[in-house]
Coordinates of C-alpha atoms in Angstrom, one line a residue:
X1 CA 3.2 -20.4 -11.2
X2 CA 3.2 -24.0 -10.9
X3 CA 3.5 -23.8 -14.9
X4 CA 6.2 -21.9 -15.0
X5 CA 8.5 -23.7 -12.5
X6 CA 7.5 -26.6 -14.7
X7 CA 9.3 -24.5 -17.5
X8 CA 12.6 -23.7 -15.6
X9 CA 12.6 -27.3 -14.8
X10 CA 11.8 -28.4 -18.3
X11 CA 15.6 -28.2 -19.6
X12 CA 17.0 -30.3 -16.9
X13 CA 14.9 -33.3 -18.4
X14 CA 15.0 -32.2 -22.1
X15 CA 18.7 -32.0 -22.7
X16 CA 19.7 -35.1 -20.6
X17 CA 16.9 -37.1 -23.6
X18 CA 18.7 -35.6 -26.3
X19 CA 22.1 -36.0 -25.7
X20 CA 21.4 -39.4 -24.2
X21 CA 21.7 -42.4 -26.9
X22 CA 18.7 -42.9 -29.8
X23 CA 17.6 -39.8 -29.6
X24 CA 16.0 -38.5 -33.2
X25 CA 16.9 -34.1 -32.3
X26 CA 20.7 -33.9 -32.1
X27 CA 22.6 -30.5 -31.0
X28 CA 26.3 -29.6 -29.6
X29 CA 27.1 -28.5 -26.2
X30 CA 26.5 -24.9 -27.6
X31 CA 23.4 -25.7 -28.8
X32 CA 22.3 -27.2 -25.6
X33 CA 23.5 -24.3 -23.6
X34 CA 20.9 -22.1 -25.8
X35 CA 18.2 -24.3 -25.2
X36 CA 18.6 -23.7 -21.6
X37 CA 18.7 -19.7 -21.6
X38 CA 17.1 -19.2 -24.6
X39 CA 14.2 -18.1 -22.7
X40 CA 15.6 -15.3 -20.9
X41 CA 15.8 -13.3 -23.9
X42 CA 11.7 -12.5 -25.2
X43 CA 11.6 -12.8 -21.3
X44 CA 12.5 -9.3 -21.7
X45 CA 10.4 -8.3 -24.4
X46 CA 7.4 -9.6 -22.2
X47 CA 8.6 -7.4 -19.7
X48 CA 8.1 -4.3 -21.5
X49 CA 4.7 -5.3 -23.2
X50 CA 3.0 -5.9 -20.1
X51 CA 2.6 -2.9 -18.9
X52 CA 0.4 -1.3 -20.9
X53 CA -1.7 -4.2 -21.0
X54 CA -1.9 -3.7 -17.6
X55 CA -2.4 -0.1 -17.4
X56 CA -4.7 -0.3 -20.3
X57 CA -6.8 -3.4 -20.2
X58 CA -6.3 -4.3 -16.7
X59 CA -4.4 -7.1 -14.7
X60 CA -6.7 -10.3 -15.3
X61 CA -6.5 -9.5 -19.2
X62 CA -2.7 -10.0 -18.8
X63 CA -2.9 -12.8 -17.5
X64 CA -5.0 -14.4 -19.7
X65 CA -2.5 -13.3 -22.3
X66 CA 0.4 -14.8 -20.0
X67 CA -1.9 -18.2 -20.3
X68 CA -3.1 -18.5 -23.7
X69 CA 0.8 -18.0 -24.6
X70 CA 1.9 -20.6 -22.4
X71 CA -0.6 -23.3 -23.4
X72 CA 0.8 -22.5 -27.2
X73 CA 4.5 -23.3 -26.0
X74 CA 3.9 -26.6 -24.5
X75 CA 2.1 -27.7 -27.5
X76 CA 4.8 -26.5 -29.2
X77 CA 7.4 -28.5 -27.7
X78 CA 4.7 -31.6 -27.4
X79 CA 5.0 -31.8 -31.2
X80 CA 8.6 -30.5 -31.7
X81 CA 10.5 -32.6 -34.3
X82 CA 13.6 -30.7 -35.4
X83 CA 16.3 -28.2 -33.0
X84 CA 14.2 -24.9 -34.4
X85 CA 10.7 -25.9 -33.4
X86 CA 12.5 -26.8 -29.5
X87 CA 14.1 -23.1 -29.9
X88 CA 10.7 -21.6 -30.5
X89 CA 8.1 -23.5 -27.9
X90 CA 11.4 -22.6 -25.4
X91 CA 11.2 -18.7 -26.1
X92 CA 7.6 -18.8 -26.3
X93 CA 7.9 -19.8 -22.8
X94 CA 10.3 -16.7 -21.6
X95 CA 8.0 -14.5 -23.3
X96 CA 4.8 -16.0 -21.3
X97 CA 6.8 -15.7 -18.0
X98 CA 8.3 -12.6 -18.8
X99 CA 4.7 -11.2 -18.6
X100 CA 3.6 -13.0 -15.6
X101 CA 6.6 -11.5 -13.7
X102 CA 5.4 -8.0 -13.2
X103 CA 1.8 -9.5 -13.0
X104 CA 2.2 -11.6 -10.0
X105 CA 3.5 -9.4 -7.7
X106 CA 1.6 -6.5 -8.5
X107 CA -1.7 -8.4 -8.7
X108 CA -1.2 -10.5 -5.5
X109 CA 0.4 -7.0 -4.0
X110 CA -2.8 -4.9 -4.3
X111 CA -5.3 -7.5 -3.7
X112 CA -3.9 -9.1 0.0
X113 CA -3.6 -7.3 3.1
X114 CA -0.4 -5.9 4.5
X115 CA -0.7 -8.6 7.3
X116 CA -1.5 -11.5 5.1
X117 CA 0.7 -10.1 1.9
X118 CA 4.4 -11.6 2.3
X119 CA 2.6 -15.3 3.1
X120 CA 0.3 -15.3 -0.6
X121 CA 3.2 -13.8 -2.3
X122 CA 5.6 -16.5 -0.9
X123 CA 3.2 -19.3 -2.2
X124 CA 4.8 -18.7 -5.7
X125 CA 8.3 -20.2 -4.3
X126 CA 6.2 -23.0 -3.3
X127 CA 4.3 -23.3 -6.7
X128 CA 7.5 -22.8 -8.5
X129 CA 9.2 -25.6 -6.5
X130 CA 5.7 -28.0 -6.9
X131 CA 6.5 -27.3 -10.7
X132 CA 10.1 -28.1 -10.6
X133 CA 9.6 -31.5 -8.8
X134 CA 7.2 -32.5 -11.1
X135 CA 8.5 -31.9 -13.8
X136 CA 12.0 -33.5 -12.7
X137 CA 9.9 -36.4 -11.5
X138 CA 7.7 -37.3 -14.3
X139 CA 10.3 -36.7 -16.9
X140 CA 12.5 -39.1 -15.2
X141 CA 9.5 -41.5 -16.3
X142 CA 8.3 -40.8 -19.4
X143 CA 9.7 -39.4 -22.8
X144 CA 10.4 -34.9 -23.0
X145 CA 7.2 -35.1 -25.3
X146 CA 4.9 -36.8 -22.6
X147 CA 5.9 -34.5 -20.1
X148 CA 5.0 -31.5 -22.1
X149 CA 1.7 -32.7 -22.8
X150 CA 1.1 -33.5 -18.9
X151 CA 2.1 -29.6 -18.3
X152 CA -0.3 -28.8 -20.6
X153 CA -3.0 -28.7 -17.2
X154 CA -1.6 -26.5 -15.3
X155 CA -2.1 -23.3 -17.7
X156 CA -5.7 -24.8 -18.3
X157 CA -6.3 -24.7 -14.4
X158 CA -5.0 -21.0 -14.2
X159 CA -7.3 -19.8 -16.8
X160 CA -10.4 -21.3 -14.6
X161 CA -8.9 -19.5 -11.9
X162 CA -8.5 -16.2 -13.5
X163 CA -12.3 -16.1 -14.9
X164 CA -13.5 -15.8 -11.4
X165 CA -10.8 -13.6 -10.2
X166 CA -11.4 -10.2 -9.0
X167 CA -10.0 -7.5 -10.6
X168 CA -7.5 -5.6 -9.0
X169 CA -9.2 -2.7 -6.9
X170 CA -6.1 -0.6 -7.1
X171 CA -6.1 -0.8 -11.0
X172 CA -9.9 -0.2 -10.7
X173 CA -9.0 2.7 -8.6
X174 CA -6.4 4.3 -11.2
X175 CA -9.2 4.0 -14.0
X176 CA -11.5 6.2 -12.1
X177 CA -14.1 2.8 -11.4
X178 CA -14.5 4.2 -7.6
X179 CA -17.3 2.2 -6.9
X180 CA -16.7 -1.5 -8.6
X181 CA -13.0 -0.6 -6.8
X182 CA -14.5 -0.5 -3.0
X183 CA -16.6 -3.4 -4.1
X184 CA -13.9 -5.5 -5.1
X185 CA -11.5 -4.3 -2.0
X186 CA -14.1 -4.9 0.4
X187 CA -14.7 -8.8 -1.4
X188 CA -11.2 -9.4 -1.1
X189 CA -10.1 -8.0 2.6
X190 CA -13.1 -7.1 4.4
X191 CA -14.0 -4.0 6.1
X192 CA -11.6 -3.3 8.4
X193 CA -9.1 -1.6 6.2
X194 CA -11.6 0.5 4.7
X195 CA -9.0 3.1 5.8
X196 CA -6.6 2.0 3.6
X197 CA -8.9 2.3 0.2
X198 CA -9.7 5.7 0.9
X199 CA -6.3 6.6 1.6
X200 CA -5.5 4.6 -2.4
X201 CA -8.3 6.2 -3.9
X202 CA -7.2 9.9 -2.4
X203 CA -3.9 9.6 -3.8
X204 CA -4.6 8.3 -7.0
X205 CA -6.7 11.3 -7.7
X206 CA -4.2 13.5 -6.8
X207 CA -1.6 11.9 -8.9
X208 CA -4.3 12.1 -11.9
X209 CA -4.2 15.6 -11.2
X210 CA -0.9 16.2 -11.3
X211 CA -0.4 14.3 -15.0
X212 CA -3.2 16.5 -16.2
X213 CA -1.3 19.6 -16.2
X214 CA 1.8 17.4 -18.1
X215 CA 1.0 17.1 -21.4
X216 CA 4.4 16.3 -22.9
X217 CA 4.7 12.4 -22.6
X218 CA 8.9 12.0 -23.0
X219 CA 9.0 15.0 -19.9
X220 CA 6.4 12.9 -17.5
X221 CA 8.8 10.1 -17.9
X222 CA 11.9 12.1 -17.4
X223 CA 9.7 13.1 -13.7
X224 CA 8.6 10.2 -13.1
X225 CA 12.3 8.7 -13.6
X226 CA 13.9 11.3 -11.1
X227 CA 11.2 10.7 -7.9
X228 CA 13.0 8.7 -5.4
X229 CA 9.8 6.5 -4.6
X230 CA 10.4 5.3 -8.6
X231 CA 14.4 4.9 -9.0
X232 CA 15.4 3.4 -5.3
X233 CA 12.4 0.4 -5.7
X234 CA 13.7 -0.1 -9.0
X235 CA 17.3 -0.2 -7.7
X236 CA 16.9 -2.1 -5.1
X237 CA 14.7 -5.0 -6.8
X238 CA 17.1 -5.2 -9.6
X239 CA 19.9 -6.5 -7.0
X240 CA 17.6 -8.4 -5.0
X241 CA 16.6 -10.3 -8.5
X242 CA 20.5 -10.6 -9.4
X243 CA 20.8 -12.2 -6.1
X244 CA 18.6 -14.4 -6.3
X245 CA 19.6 -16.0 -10.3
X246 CA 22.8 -16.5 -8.4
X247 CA 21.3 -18.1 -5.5
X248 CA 21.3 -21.8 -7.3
X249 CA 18.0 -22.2 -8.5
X250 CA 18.5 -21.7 -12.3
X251 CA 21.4 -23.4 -11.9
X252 CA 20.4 -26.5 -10.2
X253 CA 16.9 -26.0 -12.1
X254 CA 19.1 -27.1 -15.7
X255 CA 22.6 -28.5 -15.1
X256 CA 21.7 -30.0 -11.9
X257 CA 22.8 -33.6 -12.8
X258 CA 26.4 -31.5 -13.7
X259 CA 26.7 -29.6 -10.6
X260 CA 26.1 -32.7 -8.6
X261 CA 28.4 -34.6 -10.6
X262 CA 31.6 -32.4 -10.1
X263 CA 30.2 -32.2 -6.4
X264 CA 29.5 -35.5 -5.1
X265 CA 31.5 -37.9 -8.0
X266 CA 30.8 -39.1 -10.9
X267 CA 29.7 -42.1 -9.6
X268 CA 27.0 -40.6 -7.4
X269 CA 23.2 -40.9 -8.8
X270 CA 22.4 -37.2 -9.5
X271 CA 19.0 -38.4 -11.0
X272 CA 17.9 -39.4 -7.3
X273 CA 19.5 -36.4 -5.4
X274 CA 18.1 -34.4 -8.2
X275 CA 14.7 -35.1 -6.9
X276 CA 14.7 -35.4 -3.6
X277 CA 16.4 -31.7 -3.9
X278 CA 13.4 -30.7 -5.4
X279 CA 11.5 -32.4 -2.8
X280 CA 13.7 -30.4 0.2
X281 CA 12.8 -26.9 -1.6
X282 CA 8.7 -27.8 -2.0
X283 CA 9.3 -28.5 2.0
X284 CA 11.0 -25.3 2.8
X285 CA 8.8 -23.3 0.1
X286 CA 5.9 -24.5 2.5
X287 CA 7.6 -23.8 5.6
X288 CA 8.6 -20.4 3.9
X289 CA 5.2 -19.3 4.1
X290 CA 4.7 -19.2 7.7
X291 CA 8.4 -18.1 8.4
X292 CA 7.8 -14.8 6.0
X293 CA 5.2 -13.9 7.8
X294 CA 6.2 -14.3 11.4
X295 CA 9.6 -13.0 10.3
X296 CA 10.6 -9.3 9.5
X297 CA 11.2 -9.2 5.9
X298 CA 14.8 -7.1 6.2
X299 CA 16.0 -9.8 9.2
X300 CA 15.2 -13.0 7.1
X301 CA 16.8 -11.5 3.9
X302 CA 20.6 -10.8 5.5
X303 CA 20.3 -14.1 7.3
X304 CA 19.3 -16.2 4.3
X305 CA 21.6 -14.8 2.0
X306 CA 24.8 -15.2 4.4
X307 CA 23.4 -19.2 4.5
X308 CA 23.2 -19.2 1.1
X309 CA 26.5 -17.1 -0.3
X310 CA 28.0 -19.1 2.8
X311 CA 27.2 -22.5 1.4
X312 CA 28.2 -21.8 -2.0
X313 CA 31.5 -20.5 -0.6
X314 CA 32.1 -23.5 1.3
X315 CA 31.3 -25.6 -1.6
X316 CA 33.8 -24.5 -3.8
X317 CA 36.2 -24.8 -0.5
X318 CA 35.3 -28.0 -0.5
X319 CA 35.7 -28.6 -4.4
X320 CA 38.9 -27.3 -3.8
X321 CA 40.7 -28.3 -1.1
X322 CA 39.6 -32.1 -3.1
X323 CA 40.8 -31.3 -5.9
X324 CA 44.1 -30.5 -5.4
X325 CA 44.4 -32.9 -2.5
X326 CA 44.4 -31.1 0.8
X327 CA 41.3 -32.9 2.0
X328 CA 42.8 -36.8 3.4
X329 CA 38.9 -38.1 2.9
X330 CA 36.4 -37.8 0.2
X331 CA 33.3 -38.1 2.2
X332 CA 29.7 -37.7 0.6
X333 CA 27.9 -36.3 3.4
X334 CA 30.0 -32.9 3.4
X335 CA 28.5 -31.9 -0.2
X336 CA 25.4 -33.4 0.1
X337 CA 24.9 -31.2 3.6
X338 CA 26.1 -27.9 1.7
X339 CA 24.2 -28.7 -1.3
X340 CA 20.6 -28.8 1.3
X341 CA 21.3 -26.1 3.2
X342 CA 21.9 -24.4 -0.4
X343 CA 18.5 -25.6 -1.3
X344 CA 17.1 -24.9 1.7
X345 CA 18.1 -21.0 2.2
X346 CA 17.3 -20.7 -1.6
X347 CA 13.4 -21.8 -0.9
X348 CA 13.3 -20.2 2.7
X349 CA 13.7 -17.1 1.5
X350 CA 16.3 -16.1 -1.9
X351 CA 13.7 -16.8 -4.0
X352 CA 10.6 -16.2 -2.6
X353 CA 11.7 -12.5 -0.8
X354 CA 12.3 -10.5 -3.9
X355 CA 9.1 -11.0 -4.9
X356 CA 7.7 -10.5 -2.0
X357 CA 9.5 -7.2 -1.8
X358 CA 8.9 -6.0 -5.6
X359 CA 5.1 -6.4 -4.8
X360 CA 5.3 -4.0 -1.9
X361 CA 8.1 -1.1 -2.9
X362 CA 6.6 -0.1 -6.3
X363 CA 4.8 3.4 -6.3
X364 CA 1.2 2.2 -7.4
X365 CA 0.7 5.2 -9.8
X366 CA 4.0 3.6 -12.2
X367 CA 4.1 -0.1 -10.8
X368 CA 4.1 -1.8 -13.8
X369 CA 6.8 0.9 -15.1
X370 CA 8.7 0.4 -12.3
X371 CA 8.0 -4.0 -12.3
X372 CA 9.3 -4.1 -15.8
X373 CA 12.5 -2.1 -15.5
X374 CA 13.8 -4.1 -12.4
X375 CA 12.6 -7.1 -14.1
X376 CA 14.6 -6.5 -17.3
X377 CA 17.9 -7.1 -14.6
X378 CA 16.1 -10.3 -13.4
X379 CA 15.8 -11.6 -17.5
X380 CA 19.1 -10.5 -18.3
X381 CA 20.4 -12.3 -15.1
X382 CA 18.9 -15.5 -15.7
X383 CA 20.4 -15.6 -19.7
X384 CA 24.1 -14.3 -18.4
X385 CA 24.3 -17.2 -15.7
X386 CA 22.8 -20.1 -17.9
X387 CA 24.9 -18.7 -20.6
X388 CA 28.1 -18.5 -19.2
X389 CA 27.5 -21.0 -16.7
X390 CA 29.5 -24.0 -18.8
X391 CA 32.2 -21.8 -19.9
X392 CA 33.2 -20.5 -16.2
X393 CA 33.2 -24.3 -15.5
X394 CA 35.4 -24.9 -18.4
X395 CA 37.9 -22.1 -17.0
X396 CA 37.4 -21.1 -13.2
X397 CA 36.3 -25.1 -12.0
X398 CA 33.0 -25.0 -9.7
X399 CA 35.2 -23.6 -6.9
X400 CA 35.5 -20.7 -8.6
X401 CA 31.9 -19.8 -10.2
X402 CA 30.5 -20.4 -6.9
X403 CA 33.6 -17.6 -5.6
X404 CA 32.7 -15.7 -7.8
X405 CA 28.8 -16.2 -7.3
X406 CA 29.4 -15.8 -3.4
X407 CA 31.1 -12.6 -3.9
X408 CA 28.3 -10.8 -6.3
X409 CA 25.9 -12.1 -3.4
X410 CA 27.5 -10.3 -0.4
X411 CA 27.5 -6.7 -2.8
X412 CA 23.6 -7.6 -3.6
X413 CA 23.1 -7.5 0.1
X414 CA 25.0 -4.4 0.5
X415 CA 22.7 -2.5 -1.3
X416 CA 20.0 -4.1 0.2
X417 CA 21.0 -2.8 3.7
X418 CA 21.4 0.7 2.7
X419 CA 18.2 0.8 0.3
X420 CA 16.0 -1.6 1.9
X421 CA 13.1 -0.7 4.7
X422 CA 11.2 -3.2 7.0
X423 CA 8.0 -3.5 4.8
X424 CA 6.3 -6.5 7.0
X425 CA 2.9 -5.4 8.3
X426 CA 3.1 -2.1 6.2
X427 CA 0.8 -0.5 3.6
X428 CA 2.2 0.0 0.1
X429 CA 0.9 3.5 0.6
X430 CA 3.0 3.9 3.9
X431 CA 6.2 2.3 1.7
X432 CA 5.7 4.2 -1.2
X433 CA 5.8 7.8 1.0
X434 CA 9.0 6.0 2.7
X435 CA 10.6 6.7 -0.3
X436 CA 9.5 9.5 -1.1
X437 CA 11.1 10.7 2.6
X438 CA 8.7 10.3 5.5
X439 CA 9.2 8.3 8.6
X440 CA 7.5 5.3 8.8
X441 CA 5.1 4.7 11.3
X442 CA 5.6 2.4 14.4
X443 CA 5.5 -1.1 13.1
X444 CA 3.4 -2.4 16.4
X445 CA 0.8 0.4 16.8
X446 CA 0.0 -0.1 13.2
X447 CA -0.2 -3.8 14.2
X448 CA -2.2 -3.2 16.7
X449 CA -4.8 -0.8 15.3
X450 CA -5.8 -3.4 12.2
X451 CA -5.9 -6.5 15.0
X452 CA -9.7 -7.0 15.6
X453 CA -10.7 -6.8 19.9
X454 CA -10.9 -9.9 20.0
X455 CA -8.0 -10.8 18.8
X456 CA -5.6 -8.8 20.3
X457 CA -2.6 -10.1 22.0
X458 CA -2.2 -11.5 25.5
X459 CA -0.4 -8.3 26.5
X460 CA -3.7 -6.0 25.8
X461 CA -6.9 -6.0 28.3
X462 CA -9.9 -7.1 26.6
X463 CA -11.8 -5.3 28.8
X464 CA -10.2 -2.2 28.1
X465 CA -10.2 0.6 25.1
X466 CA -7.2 2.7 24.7
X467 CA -8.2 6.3 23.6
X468 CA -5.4 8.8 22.7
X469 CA -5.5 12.5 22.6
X470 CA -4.1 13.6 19.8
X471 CA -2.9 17.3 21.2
X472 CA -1.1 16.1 24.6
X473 CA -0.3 12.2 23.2
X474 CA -2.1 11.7 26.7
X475 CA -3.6 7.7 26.6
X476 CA -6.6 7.3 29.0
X477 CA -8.1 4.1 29.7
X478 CA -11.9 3.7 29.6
X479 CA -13.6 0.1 31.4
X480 CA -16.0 -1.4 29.4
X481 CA -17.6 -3.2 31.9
X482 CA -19.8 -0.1 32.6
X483 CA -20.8 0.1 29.6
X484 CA -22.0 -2.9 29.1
X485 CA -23.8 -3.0 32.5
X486 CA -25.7 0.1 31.4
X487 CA -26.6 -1.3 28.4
X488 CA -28.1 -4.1 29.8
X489 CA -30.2 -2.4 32.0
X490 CA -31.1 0.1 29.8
X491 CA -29.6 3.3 30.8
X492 CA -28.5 5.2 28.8
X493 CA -24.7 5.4 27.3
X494 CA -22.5 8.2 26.1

């Protein structure tokens, strides 16, 4: 992940090199705005390929494909001597991240605990901002070329990583490997949520049963496309990833020196407040990691999102009111607090909750279906607002994209609110039959029952085992202290 925020960060030191003076590669202003999105489009491609690599081969096979692809582009551009050869190590890089999106959330979904979950699937904010700042930093330093090169590690790192990665026990599960599943699941989380594997393995042989008696291929997608555990994920994912391409980080990842420009002056040094932006997100990616998981996932999201569309509202206010001379000052601090707290709520949580989210609403039996469609929104996002990004400079000002942005975020949240459950502390099995229509159960007794003894909060007695009845919901309290005294002097214990 580090990788590929090194590659959404890549264009914000490339194009400044070529259009600056002696360079030997030179392109128009459309030219350089396709450089910049280029990617988005075999992102989608990637998309749709993954899944059945996936499904087929497994999840650690696609993401050795996702690395192997990725080492290729920055070699690519390394060695790049002409416009076309840029084009191709750029869309080599879409297509490798293309993959990896479906793959990260999915893999890092299935193998992490519902208590531990939203915290290891944060870490890619923070890995995608770690890749951003060095990239920004070290090309600031050294030629486009040299900064390729020093890339070049952290795909080579990944594939060490992945050969002695587990495979997925819920893909194991799906392939009918019961026991190498329960051996991985109990590897990666223990034994106290053996509960929990049962209840995966259970279902999937259900749902295997189910597809037996479909043979027609094109009507088991038409089924699968009409359950509402498949189309209200999907839905919702796909506005939480539009929302989050509008959120600044694309945006500030490529024309960053332009934004910062029209915002602060031109006689600001956007180079330096390029980087210590970059800086501000890989704090609040690391801070994001402890506040998604103390944090209910549906709370944080409306509150981050009104700081960011708020922000980006006031910034074009501000842009404004400048412009056409209704402000009596032009004071640097008023942008450059907008801009962080921009920054900030984009790290905190814009980028890092939808994937948070996408690994947890997905119905496992179709998840890398389901991943793929809601990703194809995210791809076509990401080209649409690089794209068109200069032009609706050229003709709304930045007062108005970021109106216009502001306004696309608030509907993005709408649906969240109607569509969106609390999934913190949650099973994916529990959020999966959400959608299909049951209640889910009471967020704190769930809590609760996977919190070891002796762990338990202040609020519950050590010394004391709550045992429910089932047919009267009558709780009795039994001491423990006898028991333990009987056991130590050897009488004996019911």
């Amino acid at each position: 992940m580090i990788g590929c925020g090194a590659f959404f960060g890549f264009p914000g030191i490339l194009l400044p090199q070529l259009q600056g003076p002696g360079s030997l590669i030179s392109m128009t202003e459309n030219q350089a705005s396709w450089l910049a999105s280029v990617g988005s489009i075999p992102m989608i491609v990637g998309n749709f390929l993954v899944p059945s690599i996936m499904t087929r081969a497994g999840r650690k096979v696609a993401i050795y494909c996702v690395i192997l692809i990725l080492i290729l582009s920055w070699f690519t551009l390394s060695l790049a001597t002409s416009y076309e050869c840029l084009l191709i190590g750029r869309m080599l890089q879409g297509f490798s991240f293309g993959m990896y999106m479906p793959v990260r959330s999915i893999f890092i979904g299935e193998c992490s605990s519902p208590l531990y979950r939203a915290g290891f699937l944060s870490t890619t904010t923070l890995a995608l901002a770690v890749g951003l700042c060095f990239v920004h930093l070290t090309g600031s330093l050294l030629s486009y070329q040299a900064t390729a090169l020093c890339c070049l590690s952290f795909p080579f790192i990944s594939l060490l990583l992945t050969i002695y990665s587990p495979e997925s026990p819920s893909w194991l599960a799906t392939r009918g490997q019961y026991e190498k599943c329960r051996k991985n699941f109990i590897w990666l989380r223990g034994e106290d949520e053996i509960p929990e594997l049962d209840k995966i393995i259970q279902t999937v042989k259900h749902l295997d049963a189910q597809e037996t008696n479909q043979n027609n291929k094109f009507r088991q997608i038409i089924t699968v496309v009409k359950k509402k555990e498949f189309f209200k994920p999907v839905f919702l994912v796909s506005a939480l990833f539009i929302m989050q391409n509008l959120s600044g980080g694309p945006i500030m990842g490529v024309y960053a020196v332009t934004v910062l420009g029209l915002l602060m002056g031109p006689e600001v040094n956007a180079n330096f407040w390029m980087v210590a932006l970059d800086f501000l997100r890989l704090f609040a990616g690391g801070a994001a990691i402890y506040l998604i998981n103390k944090v209910r996932r549906r709370k944080l999201l409306f509150i981050i999102g009104a700081l960011n569309g708020g922000s980006q509202l006031l910034m074009g206010v501000y842009v404004f009111v400048r412009t056409y001379g209704y402000l009596p000052f032009d004071s640097l601090w008023i942008p450059g607090i907008l801009v962080s707290v921009q920054m900030m709520a984009l790290s905190l949580g814009m980028q890092p909750l939808p994937a948070v989210i996408a690994g947890e609403v997905f119905p496992l039996q179709n998840r890398g279906l389901a991943g793929s469609i809601g990703l194809v929104t995210q791809c076509l996002s990401v080209l649409i607002v690089l794209k068109a990004f200069p032009g609706l400079l050229s003709t709304m000002g930045l007062e108005g994209t970021y109106a216009v942005y502001s306004g696309v975020i608030a509907a993005c949240l709408a649906v969240a609110w109607v569509l969106l459950p609390e999934t913190s502390g949650r099973t994916l099995q529990q959020i999966e039959e959400h959608f299909r229509g049951a209640p889910l159960p009471d967020l704190e007794a769930y809590i609760r029952e996977l919190t070891p003894l002796n762990e338990k909060p202040n609020g519950v007695d050590k010394n004391t085992v709550q045992l429910t009845d089932t047919e009267d919901n009558v709780t009795k309290k039994e001491p423990l202290k006898e028991f333990d005294d009987n056991l130590s002097n050897g009488k004996p214990v019911e």
